[in-house]
Coordinates of C-alpha atoms in Angstrom, one line a residue:
M254 CA 107.1 -93.0 157.0
I255 CA 105.0 -94.8 159.6
S256 CA 108.1 -95.5 161.7
V257 CA 108.8 -91.7 161.6
F258 CA 105.3 -90.9 162.8
A259 CA 105.7 -93.6 165.5
L260 CA 109.0 -92.1 166.6
I261 CA 107.5 -88.6 166.7
G262 CA 104.5 -89.9 168.7
C263 CA 106.8 -91.8 171.1
I264 CA 108.9 -88.7 171.7
A265 CA 105.8 -86.5 172.2
S266 CA 104.1 -88.9 174.6
T267 CA 107.4 -89.3 176.5
I268 CA 107.6 -85.5 176.9
A269 CA 103.9 -85.3 178.0
T270 CA 104.1 -88.2 180.5
F271 CA 107.4 -87.2 181.9
N272 CA 106.2 -83.7 182.6
L273 CA 103.0 -85.1 184.2
W274 CA 104.3 -88.0 186.2
G275 CA 108.1 -87.9 185.9
Y276 CA 110.8 -87.4 188.5
R277 CA 110.0 -84.6 191.0
T278 CA 112.4 -82.4 192.9
I279 CA 111.4 -80.2 195.7
Q280 CA 110.9 -77.1 193.5
H281 CA 110.0 -78.5 190.0
K282 CA 109.0 -81.6 188.2
G283 CA 109.7 -83.1 184.8
F284 CA 111.9 -81.3 182.3
F285 CA 111.9 -78.1 184.4
A286 CA 113.6 -79.8 187.4
V287 CA 116.2 -77.9 189.5
F288 CA 118.7 -80.3 190.9
A289 CA 120.3 -80.0 194.3
N290 CA 123.0 -82.6 193.8
V291 CA 124.4 -85.1 191.3
S292 CA 122.3 -88.1 192.5
E293 CA 119.1 -86.1 191.6
I294 CA 120.5 -85.7 188.0
F295 CA 121.0 -89.5 187.8
K296 CA 117.5 -90.2 189.2
W297 CA 116.1 -87.7 186.7
C298 CA 117.9 -89.4 183.7
F299 CA 116.8 -92.9 184.8
S300 CA 113.2 -91.6 185.2
L301 CA 113.3 -90.1 181.7
I302 CA 114.7 -93.3 180.2
K303 CA 112.0 -95.3 182.0
Y304 CA 109.2 -93.2 180.6
F305 CA 110.7 -93.3 177.1
L306 CA 110.8 -97.1 177.2
I307 CA 107.2 -97.2 178.5
C308 CA 106.1 -94.9 175.7
A309 CA 108.0 -96.8 173.1
V310 CA 106.5 -100.1 174.1
A311 CA 103.0 -98.5 174.2
S312 CA 103.6 -97.0 170.7
I313 CA 104.7 -100.4 169.3
A314 CA 101.7 -102.1 170.9
I315 CA 99.2 -99.5 169.6
G316 CA 100.8 -99.6 166.1
I317 CA 100.5 -103.4 166.1
A318 CA 96.9 -103.3 167.2
V319 CA 96.0 -100.7 164.6
T320 CA 97.8 -102.6 161.9
L321 CA 96.0 -105.8 162.9
I322 CA 92.6 -104.1 163.1
V323 CA 93.1 -102.5 159.6
R324 CA 94.4 -105.7 158.0
Y325 CA 91.9 -108.2 159.4
L326 CA 88.8 -106.1 160.0
V327 CA 88.7 -102.9 158.0
Q328 CA 90.4 -104.1 154.8
P329 CA 88.0 -107.1 154.3
I330 CA 85.0 -104.9 154.9
C331 CA 86.3 -102.4 152.3
N332 CA 87.0 -105.3 149.9
V333 CA 83.4 -106.6 150.3
V334 CA 82.0 -103.1 149.8
I335 CA 84.1 -102.6 146.7
N336 CA 83.2 -106.0 145.2
F337 CA 79.5 -105.3 145.9
L338 CA 79.7 -101.9 144.2
N339 CA 81.5 -103.4 141.3
E340 CA 79.0 -106.2 140.8
H341 CA 75.9 -103.9 141.1
Q342 CA 77.3 -101.1 139.0
K343 CA 77.4 -103.1 135.8
P344 CA 75.5 -101.4 133.0
S345 CA 72.1 -102.7 132.0
K346 CA 71.3 -104.1 128.6
A347 CA 69.9 -100.7 127.4
D348 CA 73.0 -98.9 128.7
R349 CA 75.2 -101.4 127.0
M350 CA 73.3 -100.8 123.7
K351 CA 73.7 -97.1 124.2
I352 CA 77.4 -97.5 124.9
E353 CA 77.9 -99.7 121.8
Q354 CA 75.9 -97.1 119.7
H355 CA 78.1 -94.3 121.0
E356 CA 81.2 -96.3 120.3
T357 CA 80.0 -97.0 116.7
E358 CA 79.3 -93.3 116.2
L359 CA 82.6 -92.4 117.6
K360 CA 84.3 -94.9 115.3
D361 CA 82.4 -93.6 112.3
W362 CA 83.3 -90.0 113.2
Q363 CA 87.0 -91.0 113.6
E364 CA 87.0 -92.6 110.2
W365 CA 85.3 -89.5 108.7
Y366 CA 87.8 -87.3 110.5
D367 CA 90.8 -89.3 109.3
K368 CA 89.6 -89.2 105.7
T369 CA 88.8 -85.4 105.9
Y370 CA 92.2 -84.8 107.5
E371 CA 93.9 -86.8 104.8
V372 CA 92.2 -84.8 102.0
E373 CA 92.9 -81.5 103.7
Y374 CA 96.5 -82.5 104.3
R375 CA 96.9 -83.3 100.6
R376 CA 95.4 -79.9 99.7
Y377 CA 97.7 -78.2 102.1
Q378 CA 100.7 -80.0 100.7
T379 CA 99.7 -79.1 97.1
Y380 CA 99.2 -75.4 98.2
K381 CA 102.5 -75.4 100.0
S382 CA 104.4 -76.9 97.0
K383 CA 102.7 -74.3 94.7
K384 CA 103.5 -71.5 97.0
E385 CA 107.2 -72.6 97.3
A386 CA 107.4 -72.9 93.5
A387 CA 105.9 -69.4 93.1
E388 CA 108.3 -68.0 95.7
K389 CA 111.3 -69.7 94.0
A390 CA 110.2 -68.3 90.6
W391 CA 109.7 -64.9 92.0
K392 CA 113.1 -64.9 93.7
Q393 CA 114.7 -66.1 90.5
K394 CA 112.9 -63.3 88.5
D395 CA 113.9 -60.8 91.2
N396 CA 117.5 -61.9 91.0
E397 CA 117.5 -61.6 87.2
V398 CA 116.0 -58.0 87.5
R399 CA 118.6 -57.1 90.1
S400 CA 121.5 -58.6 88.1
S401 CA 120.3 -56.8 84.9
R402 CA 120.0 -53.5 86.9
L403 CA 123.4 -54.0 88.4
S404 CA 124.9 -54.7 84.9
W405 CA 123.1 -51.6 83.5
I406 CA 124.5 -49.5 86.4
A407 CA 128.0 -50.9 85.8
S408 CA 127.7 -50.1 82.0
Q409 CA 126.5 -46.6 82.8
E410 CA 129.4 -46.1 85.2
A411 CA 131.9 -47.5 82.6
A412 CA 130.4 -45.1 80.0
E413 CA 130.7 -42.2 82.3
R414 CA 134.3 -43.2 83.1
R415 CA 135.1 -43.4 79.4
Q416 CA 133.5 -40.0 78.8
R417 CA 135.5 -38.5 81.7
Q418 CA 138.7 -40.0 80.3
K419 CA 137.8 -38.7 76.8
N420 CA 137.1 -35.2 78.2
A421 CA 140.3 -35.3 80.2
A422 CA 142.3 -36.3 77.1
I423 CA 140.6 -33.5 75.1
K424 CA 141.3 -31.0 77.9
R425 CA 145.0 -32.1 77.9
V426 CA 145.2 -31.7 74.2
W427 CA 143.5 -28.3 74.3
E428 CA 145.8 -27.2 77.1
Q429 CA 148.9 -28.4 75.2
E430 CA 147.7 -26.6 72.1
Q431 CA 147.2 -23.4 74.2
E432 CA 150.6 -23.8 75.7
D433 CA 152.1 -24.3 72.2
L434 CA 150.3 -21.2 70.9
L435 CA 151.5 -19.2 73.8
K436 CA 155.1 -20.3 73.2
E437 CA 154.8 -19.4 69.5
W438 CA 153.3 -16.0 70.4
R439 CA 156.1 -15.3 72.8
K440 CA 158.7 -16.4 70.2
D441 CA 157.1 -14.1 67.6
A442 CA 156.9 -11.3 70.1
S443 CA 160.6 -11.6 71.0
H444 CA 161.6 -11.7 67.3
Q445 CA 159.6 -8.5 66.5
R446 CA 161.5 -6.5 69.1

């Protein structure tokens, strides 16, 4: 990431320095040059390369200098400050006693919570098993009621079917008797003539 920033800085400084002090033609200077012939183009390119190399060397030198300053001057100072703060921020004896007391209270509370949770969890499991047993018994009873109702409906339908068959048989017998009587009556009527 640092090399990317160094490259971007090098390119930006090349553009700036080349526009300020780079190759000049009669009309324009830097990147906005207007060339009269091919030799001016080569001079312009060589000038651009020269300024790029100068900026690259300057960027590397500045990067090395900043790295050395940070590593050998700023970092030891920061380490000394951090060590000083760490040594002088140790808690006092009263603070350590308070911390130990809070830790003991927290430990006691955690034990109480664990015991309470265990008891409540057992209660919940008991309630859950009772509820499941009650639901199972209710479903079984409901299934029994449904099956008895369905069997009653089936028996009623069977009784109605038997009654219809019986009524149909009685009707057929009655119709047959009526037909027989009608035949007899016609026979008697034809004999009397």
